[in-house]
């Protein structure tokens, strides 16, 4: 596949999603489209070229960073659709939890198929696992009726949200998870792979159906997904530059206990990476050798919010704080570190070359110094009025469509901001942007 330079070509704004269901037109299996391994560039990620009148400078790495957040993850799919329509193809995709599942769908398909596969994935997992099939007439008319009701008032939306969350708890979600029967007994030891309220075997089948793992492991796109080793408590990244990734690696990144059981990989057991860190941003920005990097950081939880005044709001706000991973604190720390590295580089330029090569402190400083530049574009989902503390497991189609549209709207708005994708020219060589920040 020929590499292109990233650019912005969002001169038109087609409808974000279908009114009742995401339109996934691709019906071919992933493997059918990849009979041979593609001609690819290095795994570090590269910028892509487009003939759009709106372009941005070459970055050595263009990364898409996807946070965990359950049902809110369709916001990330909307963001990716906007990047895709603008001609921006990430060379590195890193995700945790639902972000890891979106990563698998994106990296596991050819660029022209990715949005369709995302739609197929989300259309699938937003259906109840055990509901009987509808008569053909109702199969066509019910989504229209459901969407029309959802679009009336916030009270109706709250009703749909509660119903979707209750359905997920009682029935599970199609192609994702189903309740274990019999359920686990807390005092009876059993296989670690079965100690959970839900069985995620359907997710494995879904990933293997929608993703081409040969493509994921080909090096076309660098892939990193985070998980926690249950035995050691250590945070780990499964990375296709270091190992061959399977469906289990992505499932492990999203195995949040006690709902989902630990996933066994090579004799070790892993849980959801969000237990330690819910964003892989540091992994992307701190990798070595350092590179000029443009990172689209897509968060599903906002660290900024109102002080709760009800018991339900307390749980909601606690989730926000716990899972937002303090992304802006991370970027503040990295920005300061980059300032020190750049200052070190400037000082070394004033030291005679023979001293720089022989003095051990100068040699160490050479290793630490850096003049690379980093641009982090934040896209943070902001709750709707009708959403409550169970929004991360309300997998109903109407709310999924709302989240998707929000992501698509946010990335389109972001890409229209002049200069936001330029290489930073400030003193630190590090800059962040967020279209919602001005309102906080």
GROMACS .gro file of C-alpha atoms in nm:
model
  440
    1UNK     CA    1   0.000   0.000   0.000
    2UNK     CA    2   0.150   0.331  -0.101
    3UNK     CA    3   0.210   0.569   0.186
    4UNK     CA    4   0.050   0.911   0.184
    5UNK     CA    5   0.115   1.225   0.383
    6UNK     CA    6  -0.154   1.318   0.642
    7UNK     CA    7  -0.377   1.600   0.541
    8UNK     CA    8  -0.717   1.744   0.606
    9UNK     CA    9  -0.971   1.723   0.330
   10UNK     CA   10  -1.294   1.776   0.520
   11UNK     CA   11  -1.452   2.019   0.275
   12UNK     CA   12  -1.792   1.853   0.288
   13UNK     CA   13  -1.996   1.713   0.576
   14UNK     CA   14  -2.200   1.405   0.486
   15UNK     CA   15  -2.453   1.273   0.734
   16UNK     CA   16  -2.276   1.133   1.037
   17UNK     CA   17  -2.475   0.812   1.067
   18UNK     CA   18  -2.790   0.653   0.941
   19UNK     CA   19  -3.098   0.762   1.132
   20UNK     CA   20  -3.166   0.421   1.283
   21UNK     CA   21  -2.858   0.209   1.223
   22UNK     CA   22  -2.503   0.254   1.107
   23UNK     CA   23  -2.476   0.167   0.738
   24UNK     CA   24  -2.207  -0.096   0.699
   25UNK     CA   25  -2.194  -0.180   0.331
   26UNK     CA   26  -1.887  -0.402   0.333
   27UNK     CA   27  -1.983  -0.769   0.334
   28UNK     CA   28  -1.658  -0.935   0.233
   29UNK     CA   29  -1.451  -1.110   0.493
   30UNK     CA   30  -1.125  -0.936   0.592
   31UNK     CA   31  -0.904  -1.220   0.475
   32UNK     CA   32  -1.050  -1.207   0.129
   33UNK     CA   33  -0.910  -0.860   0.077
   34UNK     CA   34  -0.557  -0.951   0.175
   35UNK     CA   35  -0.427  -1.247  -0.020
   36UNK     CA   36  -0.073  -1.121   0.016
   37UNK     CA   37   0.104  -0.903   0.268
   38UNK     CA   38   0.096  -0.534   0.178
   39UNK     CA   39   0.403  -0.328   0.094
   40UNK     CA   40   0.439  -0.120   0.407
   41UNK     CA   41   0.660   0.147   0.563
   42UNK     CA   42   0.844   0.106   0.896
   43UNK     CA   43   0.637   0.027   1.200
   44UNK     CA   44   0.706   0.365   1.359
   45UNK     CA   45   0.415   0.512   1.169
   46UNK     CA   46   0.426   0.766   0.892
   47UNK     CA   47   0.226   1.057   0.765
   48UNK     CA   48   0.000   1.019   0.464
   49UNK     CA   49  -0.035   1.231   0.153
   50UNK     CA   50  -0.344   1.384   0.003
   51UNK     CA   51  -0.422   1.638  -0.268
   52UNK     CA   52  -0.644   1.837  -0.031
   53UNK     CA   53  -0.590   2.215  -0.022
   54UNK     CA   54  -0.563   2.185   0.357
   55UNK     CA   55  -0.247   1.997   0.453
   56UNK     CA   56  -0.019   1.982   0.754
   57UNK     CA   57   0.354   1.921   0.792
   58UNK     CA   58   0.517   1.582   0.785
   59UNK     CA   59   0.525   1.402   1.119
   60UNK     CA   60   0.743   1.098   1.172
   61UNK     CA   61   0.462   0.940   1.372
   62UNK     CA   62   0.087   0.997   1.344
   63UNK     CA   63  -0.083   0.814   1.631
   64UNK     CA   64  -0.440   0.742   1.737
   65UNK     CA   65  -0.470   0.688   2.114
   66UNK     CA   66  -0.794   0.533   2.241
   67UNK     CA   67  -0.905   0.530   2.605
   68UNK     CA   68  -1.131   0.274   2.772
   69UNK     CA   69  -1.498   0.345   2.841
   70UNK     CA   70  -1.729   0.060   2.741
   71UNK     CA   71  -2.039   0.164   2.549
   72UNK     CA   72  -1.900   0.516   2.510
   73UNK     CA   73  -1.645   0.371   2.265
   74UNK     CA   74  -1.859   0.446   1.961
   75UNK     CA   75  -1.746   0.809   2.013
   76UNK     CA   76  -1.399   0.687   1.911
   77UNK     CA   77  -1.542   0.520   1.603
   78UNK     CA   78  -1.700   0.852   1.504
   79UNK     CA   79  -1.364   1.026   1.550
   80UNK     CA   80  -1.198   0.768   1.328
   81UNK     CA   81  -1.463   0.815   1.059
   82UNK     CA   82  -1.383   1.187   1.057
   83UNK     CA   83  -1.011   1.120   1.028
   84UNK     CA   84  -1.077   0.875   0.748
   85UNK     CA   85  -1.288   1.118   0.546
   86UNK     CA   86  -1.011   1.379   0.592
   87UNK     CA   87  -0.744   1.143   0.459
   88UNK     CA   88  -0.560   1.098   0.790
   89UNK     CA   89  -0.439   0.740   0.840
   90UNK     CA   90  -0.256   0.674   1.169
   91UNK     CA   91   0.069   0.482   1.155
   92UNK     CA   92   0.034   0.381   1.521
   93UNK     CA   93  -0.287   0.291   1.704
   94UNK     CA   94  -0.278   0.233   2.079
   95UNK     CA   95  -0.578   0.142   2.291
   96UNK     CA   96  -0.702   0.016   2.625
   97UNK     CA   97  -1.025  -0.171   2.701
   98UNK     CA   98  -1.294  -0.073   2.447
   99UNK     CA   99  -1.021   0.137   2.284
  100UNK     CA  100  -0.828  -0.186   2.228
  101UNK     CA  101  -1.130  -0.345   2.058
  102UNK     CA  102  -1.168  -0.045   1.829
  103UNK     CA  103  -0.795  -0.070   1.763
  104UNK     CA  104  -0.834  -0.431   1.652
  105UNK     CA  105  -1.117  -0.344   1.411
  106UNK     CA  106  -0.926  -0.050   1.260
  107UNK     CA  107  -0.584  -0.213   1.230
  108UNK     CA  108  -0.735  -0.545   1.125
  109UNK     CA  109  -0.885  -0.412   0.803
  110UNK     CA  110  -0.771  -0.232   0.491
  111UNK     CA  111  -0.812   0.149   0.513
  112UNK     CA  112  -1.105   0.147   0.271
  113UNK     CA  113  -1.294  -0.108   0.484
  114UNK     CA  114  -1.229   0.023   0.833
  115UNK     CA  115  -1.529   0.251   0.882
  116UNK     CA  116  -1.765  -0.015   0.747
  117UNK     CA  117  -1.616  -0.273   0.984
  118UNK     CA  118  -1.648  -0.037   1.279
  119UNK     CA  119  -2.014   0.012   1.192
  120UNK     CA  120  -2.068  -0.362   1.165
  121UNK     CA  121  -1.897  -0.416   1.500
  122UNK     CA  122  -2.102  -0.152   1.682
  123UNK     CA  123  -2.427  -0.250   1.514
  124UNK     CA  124  -2.362  -0.606   1.636
  125UNK     CA  125  -2.265  -0.545   1.998
  126UNK     CA  126  -2.548  -0.294   2.053
  127UNK     CA  127  -2.806  -0.570   2.013
  128UNK     CA  128  -2.922  -0.778   2.312
  129UNK     CA  129  -2.759  -1.119   2.321
  130UNK     CA  130  -3.070  -1.332   2.369
  131UNK     CA  131  -3.366  -1.141   2.228
  132UNK     CA  132  -3.571  -1.348   1.981
  133UNK     CA  133  -3.562  -1.239   1.617
  134UNK     CA  134  -3.835  -0.997   1.509
  135UNK     CA  135  -4.083  -1.064   1.232
  136UNK     CA  136  -3.952  -0.918   0.905
  137UNK     CA  137  -4.198  -0.626   0.920
  138UNK     CA  138  -4.101  -0.528   1.275
  139UNK     CA  139  -3.732  -0.584   1.197
  140UNK     CA  140  -3.758  -0.295   0.950
  141UNK     CA  141  -3.995  -0.068   1.140
  142UNK     CA  142  -3.884  -0.109   1.503
  143UNK     CA  143  -3.550   0.078   1.463
  144UNK     CA  144  -3.738   0.371   1.303
  145UNK     CA  145  -3.991   0.374   1.588
  146UNK     CA  146  -3.716   0.340   1.852
  147UNK     CA  147  -3.514   0.627   1.708
  148UNK     CA  148  -3.820   0.850   1.676
  149UNK     CA  149  -3.902   0.795   2.043
  150UNK     CA  150  -3.543   0.853   2.149
  151UNK     CA  151  -3.538   1.189   1.975
  152UNK     CA  152  -3.836   1.329   2.169
  153UNK     CA  153  -3.735   1.438   2.523
  154UNK     CA  154  -3.452   1.382   2.771
  155UNK     CA  155  -3.691   1.191   2.997
  156UNK     CA  156  -3.757   0.942   2.717
  157UNK     CA  157  -3.384   0.921   2.649
  158UNK     CA  158  -3.325   0.843   3.017
  159UNK     CA  159  -3.584   0.566   2.993
  160UNK     CA  160  -3.405   0.417   2.691
  161UNK     CA  161  -3.070   0.448   2.868
  162UNK     CA  162  -3.198   0.262   3.175
  163UNK     CA  163  -3.356  -0.006   2.958
  164UNK     CA  164  -3.035  -0.057   2.758
  165UNK     CA  165  -2.824  -0.080   3.073
  166UNK     CA  166  -3.066  -0.324   3.237
  167UNK     CA  167  -3.075  -0.536   2.921
  168UNK     CA  168  -2.695  -0.549   2.914
  169UNK     CA  169  -2.685  -0.668   3.275
  170UNK     CA  170  -2.955  -0.933   3.233
  171UNK     CA  171  -2.901  -1.055   2.876
  172UNK     CA  172  -2.553  -0.947   2.771
  173UNK     CA  173  -2.473  -0.807   2.427
  174UNK     CA  174  -2.471  -0.991   2.096
  175UNK     CA  175  -2.123  -1.087   1.979
  176UNK     CA  176  -1.972  -0.951   2.302
  177UNK     CA  177  -2.070  -1.114   2.631
  178UNK     CA  178  -2.341  -1.331   2.786
  179UNK     CA  179  -2.424  -1.410   3.151
  180UNK     CA  180  -2.256  -1.717   3.295
  181UNK     CA  181  -2.489  -1.996   3.397
  182UNK     CA  182  -2.468  -2.101   3.664
  183UNK     CA  183  -2.317  -1.780   3.799
  184UNK     CA  184  -1.994  -1.807   4.001
  185UNK     CA  185  -2.016  -1.872   4.373
  186UNK     CA  186  -1.789  -1.638   4.567
  187UNK     CA  187  -1.660  -1.899   4.812
  188UNK     CA  188  -1.596  -2.180   4.560
  189UNK     CA  189  -1.257  -2.172   4.377
  190UNK     CA  190  -1.269  -2.235   4.003
  191UNK     CA  191  -1.073  -2.183   3.683
  192UNK     CA  192  -0.951  -1.818   3.671
  193UNK     CA  193  -1.083  -1.799   3.316
  194UNK     CA  194  -1.436  -1.854   3.449
  195UNK     CA  195  -1.438  -1.633   3.758
  196UNK     CA  196  -1.671  -1.361   3.631
  197UNK     CA  197  -2.035  -1.279   3.585
  198UNK     CA  198  -2.015  -1.283   3.205
  199UNK     CA  199  -1.856  -1.501   2.938
  200UNK     CA  200  -1.674  -1.315   2.657
  201UNK     CA  201  -1.640  -1.613   2.422
  202UNK     CA  202  -1.875  -1.436   2.175
  203UNK     CA  203  -1.627  -1.145   2.157
  204UNK     CA  204  -1.349  -1.376   2.043
  205UNK     CA  205  -1.567  -1.501   1.759
  206UNK     CA  206  -1.661  -1.144   1.664
  207UNK     CA  207  -1.300  -1.025   1.653
  208UNK     CA  208  -1.189  -1.324   1.450
  209UNK     CA  209  -1.475  -1.263   1.206
  210UNK     CA  210  -1.418  -0.890   1.161
  211UNK     CA  211  -1.039  -0.862   1.193
  212UNK     CA  212  -0.757  -0.993   0.975
  213UNK     CA  213  -0.488  -1.076   1.228
  214UNK     CA  214  -0.233  -1.136   0.953
  215UNK     CA  215  -0.280  -0.770   0.860
  216UNK     CA  216  -0.252  -0.662   1.225
  217UNK     CA  217   0.080  -0.845   1.253
  218UNK     CA  218   0.211  -0.744   0.910
  219UNK     CA  219   0.361  -0.414   1.027
  220UNK     CA  220   0.131  -0.199   0.814
  221UNK     CA  221   0.021  -0.022   1.133
  222UNK     CA  222   0.191  -0.034   1.470
  223UNK     CA  223  -0.051  -0.165   1.733
  224UNK     CA  224  -0.019  -0.143   2.113
  225UNK     CA  225  -0.283  -0.245   2.367
  226UNK     CA  226  -0.246  -0.223   2.745
  227UNK     CA  227  -0.337  -0.480   3.010
  228UNK     CA  228  -0.251  -0.569   3.371
  229UNK     CA  229  -0.081  -0.892   3.472
  230UNK     CA  230  -0.309  -1.031   3.744
  231UNK     CA  231  -0.029  -1.220   3.918
  232UNK     CA  232   0.231  -0.942   3.932
  233UNK     CA  233   0.013  -0.631   3.916
  234UNK     CA  234   0.241  -0.495   3.644
  235UNK     CA  235   0.107  -0.296   3.353
  236UNK     CA  236   0.211  -0.438   3.014
  237UNK     CA  237   0.168  -0.347   2.650
  238UNK     CA  238   0.103  -0.608   2.386
  239UNK     CA  239   0.275  -0.462   2.081
  240UNK     CA  240   0.296  -0.606   1.730
  241UNK     CA  241   0.659  -0.491   1.703
  242UNK     CA  242   0.746  -0.736   1.980
  243UNK     CA  243   0.501  -1.025   1.951
  244UNK     CA  244   0.232  -1.181   1.735
  245UNK     CA  245  -0.107  -1.048   1.845
  246UNK     CA  246  -0.418  -1.264   1.865
  247UNK     CA  247  -0.777  -1.195   1.963
  248UNK     CA  248  -0.687  -1.284   2.322
  249UNK     CA  249  -0.449  -0.987   2.354
  250UNK     CA  250  -0.726  -0.741   2.271
  251UNK     CA  251  -0.975  -0.924   2.492
  252UNK     CA  252  -0.728  -0.912   2.783
  253UNK     CA  253  -0.706  -0.535   2.751
  254UNK     CA  254  -1.084  -0.519   2.803
  255UNK     CA  255  -1.125  -0.789   3.070
  256UNK     CA  256  -1.262  -0.567   3.348
  257UNK     CA  257  -1.334  -0.768   3.666
  258UNK     CA  258  -1.559  -0.889   3.811
  259UNK     CA  259  -1.776  -0.861   3.501
  260UNK     CA  260  -1.521  -1.024   3.271
  261UNK     CA  261  -1.274  -1.298   3.362
  262UNK     CA  262  -0.898  -1.278   3.328
  263UNK     CA  263  -0.765  -1.383   2.988
  264UNK     CA  264  -0.483  -1.637   2.978
  265UNK     CA  265  -0.194  -1.565   2.742
  266UNK     CA  266   0.113  -1.789   2.744
  267UNK     CA  267   0.043  -1.910   3.097
  268UNK     CA  268  -0.015  -1.563   3.245
  269UNK     CA  269  -0.350  -1.403   3.330
  270UNK     CA  270  -0.444  -1.047   3.238
  271UNK     CA  271  -0.714  -0.796   3.326
  272UNK     CA  272  -0.829  -0.466   3.179
  273UNK     CA  273  -0.547  -0.212   3.146
  274UNK     CA  274  -0.776   0.058   3.282
  275UNK     CA  275  -0.720  -0.080   3.632
  276UNK     CA  276  -0.378   0.089   3.623
  277UNK     CA  277  -0.393   0.346   3.343
  278UNK     CA  278  -0.684   0.411   3.114
  279UNK     CA  279  -0.486   0.582   2.838
  280UNK     CA  280  -0.177   0.468   2.644
  281UNK     CA  281  -0.068   0.826   2.570
  282UNK     CA  282   0.256   0.797   2.768
  283UNK     CA  283   0.352   0.482   2.576
  284UNK     CA  284   0.326   0.672   2.247
  285UNK     CA  285   0.495   0.995   2.356
  286UNK     CA  286   0.779   0.840   2.556
  287UNK     CA  287   0.886   0.578   2.304
  288UNK     CA  288   1.246   0.584   2.187
  289UNK     CA  289   1.401   0.678   1.955
  290UNK     CA  290   1.194   0.996   1.983
  291UNK     CA  291   1.009   1.124   1.678
  292UNK     CA  292   0.812   1.427   1.569
  293UNK     CA  293   0.465   1.308   1.671
  294UNK     CA  294   0.105   1.407   1.606
  295UNK     CA  295  -0.122   1.218   1.848
  296UNK     CA  296  -0.501   1.219   1.841
  297UNK     CA  297  -0.591   1.135   2.202
  298UNK     CA  298  -0.956   1.023   2.222
  299UNK     CA  299  -1.089   1.015   2.580
  300UNK     CA  300  -1.426   0.884   2.692
  301UNK     CA  301  -1.419   1.032   3.044
  302UNK     CA  302  -1.376   1.397   3.130
  303UNK     CA  303  -1.168   1.490   3.433
  304UNK     CA  304  -1.360   1.819   3.458
  305UNK     CA  305  -1.716   1.803   3.595
  306UNK     CA  306  -1.971   1.930   3.842
  307UNK     CA  307  -1.968   1.856   4.214
  308UNK     CA  308  -2.230   1.580   4.267
  309UNK     CA  309  -2.552   1.663   4.451
  310UNK     CA  310  -2.716   1.316   4.438
  311UNK     CA  311  -2.602   0.963   4.521
  312UNK     CA  312  -2.626   0.858   4.157
  313UNK     CA  313  -2.416   1.156   4.052
  314UNK     CA  314  -2.146   1.055   4.303
  315UNK     CA  315  -2.091   0.723   4.127
  316UNK     CA  316  -2.096   0.898   3.790
  317UNK     CA  317  -1.838   1.157   3.896
  318UNK     CA  318  -1.619   0.893   4.063
  319UNK     CA  319  -1.601   0.702   3.735
  320UNK     CA  320  -1.504   1.020   3.552
  321UNK     CA  321  -1.217   1.086   3.790
  322UNK     CA  322  -1.103   0.724   3.808
  323UNK     CA  323  -1.102   0.653   3.437
  324UNK     CA  324  -1.010   0.991   3.290
  325UNK     CA  325  -0.650   0.898   3.384
  326UNK     CA  326  -0.575   1.267   3.433
  327UNK     CA  327  -0.476   1.298   3.069
  328UNK     CA  328  -0.399   1.666   3.102
  329UNK     CA  329  -0.174   1.601   3.402
  330UNK     CA  330   0.013   1.348   3.186
  331UNK     CA  331   0.054   1.600   2.905
  332UNK     CA  332   0.168   1.867   3.154
  333UNK     CA  333   0.439   1.633   3.286
  334UNK     CA  334   0.547   1.532   2.938
  335UNK     CA  335   0.553   1.894   2.826
  336UNK     CA  336   0.784   1.987   3.113
  337UNK     CA  337   1.007   1.686   3.041
  338UNK     CA  338   1.026   1.784   2.676
  339UNK     CA  339   1.127   2.140   2.778
  340UNK     CA  340   1.416   1.996   2.983
  341UNK     CA  341   1.524   1.771   2.694
  342UNK     CA  342   1.515   2.061   2.452
  343UNK     CA  343   1.708   2.287   2.692
  344UNK     CA  344   1.968   2.014   2.727
  345UNK     CA  345   2.001   1.997   2.350
  346UNK     CA  346   2.051   2.373   2.328
  347UNK     CA  347   2.320   2.365   2.599
  348UNK     CA  348   2.504   2.076   2.432
  349UNK     CA  349   2.524   2.275   2.110
  350UNK     CA  350   2.745   2.522   2.297
  351UNK     CA  351   2.987   2.252   2.419
  352UNK     CA  352   3.291   2.171   2.200
  353UNK     CA  353   3.239   1.851   2.000
  354UNK     CA  354   3.548   1.676   2.140
  355UNK     CA  355   3.422   1.733   2.494
  356UNK     CA  356   3.072   1.610   2.405
  357UNK     CA  357   3.219   1.285   2.277
  358UNK     CA  358   3.454   1.216   2.568
  359UNK     CA  359   3.295   1.360   2.882
  360UNK     CA  360   3.071   1.096   3.037
  361UNK     CA  361   2.813   1.351   3.152
  362UNK     CA  362   2.794   1.498   2.804
  363UNK     CA  363   2.754   1.149   2.657
  364UNK     CA  364   2.464   1.085   2.896
  365UNK     CA  365   2.315   1.425   2.814
  366UNK     CA  366   2.330   1.340   2.444
  367UNK     CA  367   2.116   1.034   2.512
  368UNK     CA  368   1.860   1.235   2.709
  369UNK     CA  369   1.849   1.550   2.496
  370UNK     CA  370   1.584   1.590   2.230
  371UNK     CA  371   1.470   1.849   1.980
  372UNK     CA  372   1.169   1.654   1.853
  373UNK     CA  373   0.824   1.812   1.859
  374UNK     CA  374   0.492   1.678   1.985
  375UNK     CA  375   0.138   1.786   1.903
  376UNK     CA  376  -0.140   1.623   2.110
  377UNK     CA  377  -0.494   1.681   1.986
  378UNK     CA  378  -0.747   1.597   2.259
  379UNK     CA  379  -1.095   1.476   2.174
  380UNK     CA  380  -1.289   1.423   2.495
  381UNK     CA  381  -1.643   1.291   2.510
  382UNK     CA  382  -1.878   1.511   2.713
  383UNK     CA  383  -2.182   1.354   2.873
  384UNK     CA  384  -2.533   1.419   2.753
  385UNK     CA  385  -2.796   1.546   2.996
  386UNK     CA  386  -2.982   1.213   2.992
  387UNK     CA  387  -2.676   1.000   3.076
  388UNK     CA  388  -2.605   0.870   3.426
  389UNK     CA  389  -2.353   0.650   3.605
  390UNK     CA  390  -2.437   0.344   3.392
  391UNK     CA  391  -2.358   0.514   3.060
  392UNK     CA  392  -2.055   0.288   3.005
  393UNK     CA  393  -2.277  -0.019   2.974
  394UNK     CA  394  -2.587   0.124   2.807
  395UNK     CA  395  -2.531  -0.038   2.469
  396UNK     CA  396  -2.858   0.067   2.306
  397UNK     CA  397  -2.850   0.160   1.939
  398UNK     CA  398  -2.990   0.515   1.984
  399UNK     CA  399  -2.724   0.609   2.241
  400UNK     CA  400  -2.454   0.445   2.030
  401UNK     CA  401  -2.557   0.661   1.735
  402UNK     CA  402  -2.547   0.971   1.955
  403UNK     CA  403  -2.195   0.890   2.074
  404UNK     CA  404  -2.077   0.820   1.719
  405UNK     CA  405  -2.219   1.147   1.592
  406UNK     CA  406  -2.054   1.338   1.879
  407UNK     CA  407  -1.715   1.195   1.786
  408UNK     CA  408  -1.763   1.276   1.419
  409UNK     CA  409  -1.876   1.631   1.497
  410UNK     CA  410  -1.584   1.690   1.734
  411UNK     CA  411  -1.314   1.573   1.493
  412UNK     CA  412  -1.463   1.772   1.205
  413UNK     CA  413  -1.464   2.082   1.424
  414UNK     CA  414  -1.108   2.011   1.536
  415UNK     CA  415  -0.974   1.968   1.183
  416UNK     CA  416  -1.121   2.304   1.084
  417UNK     CA  417  -0.915   2.493   1.343
  418UNK     CA  418  -0.633   2.682   1.168
  419UNK     CA  419  -0.283   2.582   1.269
  420UNK     CA  420  -0.385   2.310   1.512
  421UNK     CA  421  -0.204   2.036   1.319
  422UNK     CA  422   0.116   2.237   1.266
  423UNK     CA  423   0.446   2.134   1.419
  424UNK     CA  424   0.483   2.325   1.749
  425UNK     CA  425   0.713   2.626   1.729
  426UNK     CA  426   0.699   2.724   2.098
  427UNK     CA  427   0.978   2.696   2.353
  428UNK     CA  428   0.892   2.344   2.467
  429UNK     CA  429   0.827   2.180   2.132
  430UNK     CA  430   0.506   2.043   2.288
  431UNK     CA  431   0.149   2.164   2.237
  432UNK     CA  432  -0.202   2.038   2.314
  433UNK     CA  433  -0.539   2.134   2.163
  434UNK     CA  434  -0.896   2.064   2.273
  435UNK     CA  435  -1.208   2.220   2.123
  436UNK     CA  436  -1.393   2.185   2.454
  437UNK     CA  437  -1.126   2.344   2.670
  438UNK     CA  438  -1.250   2.700   2.612
  439UNK     CA  439  -1.583   2.604   2.768
  440UNK     CA  440  -1.439   2.457   3.087
   0.00000   0.00000   0.00000
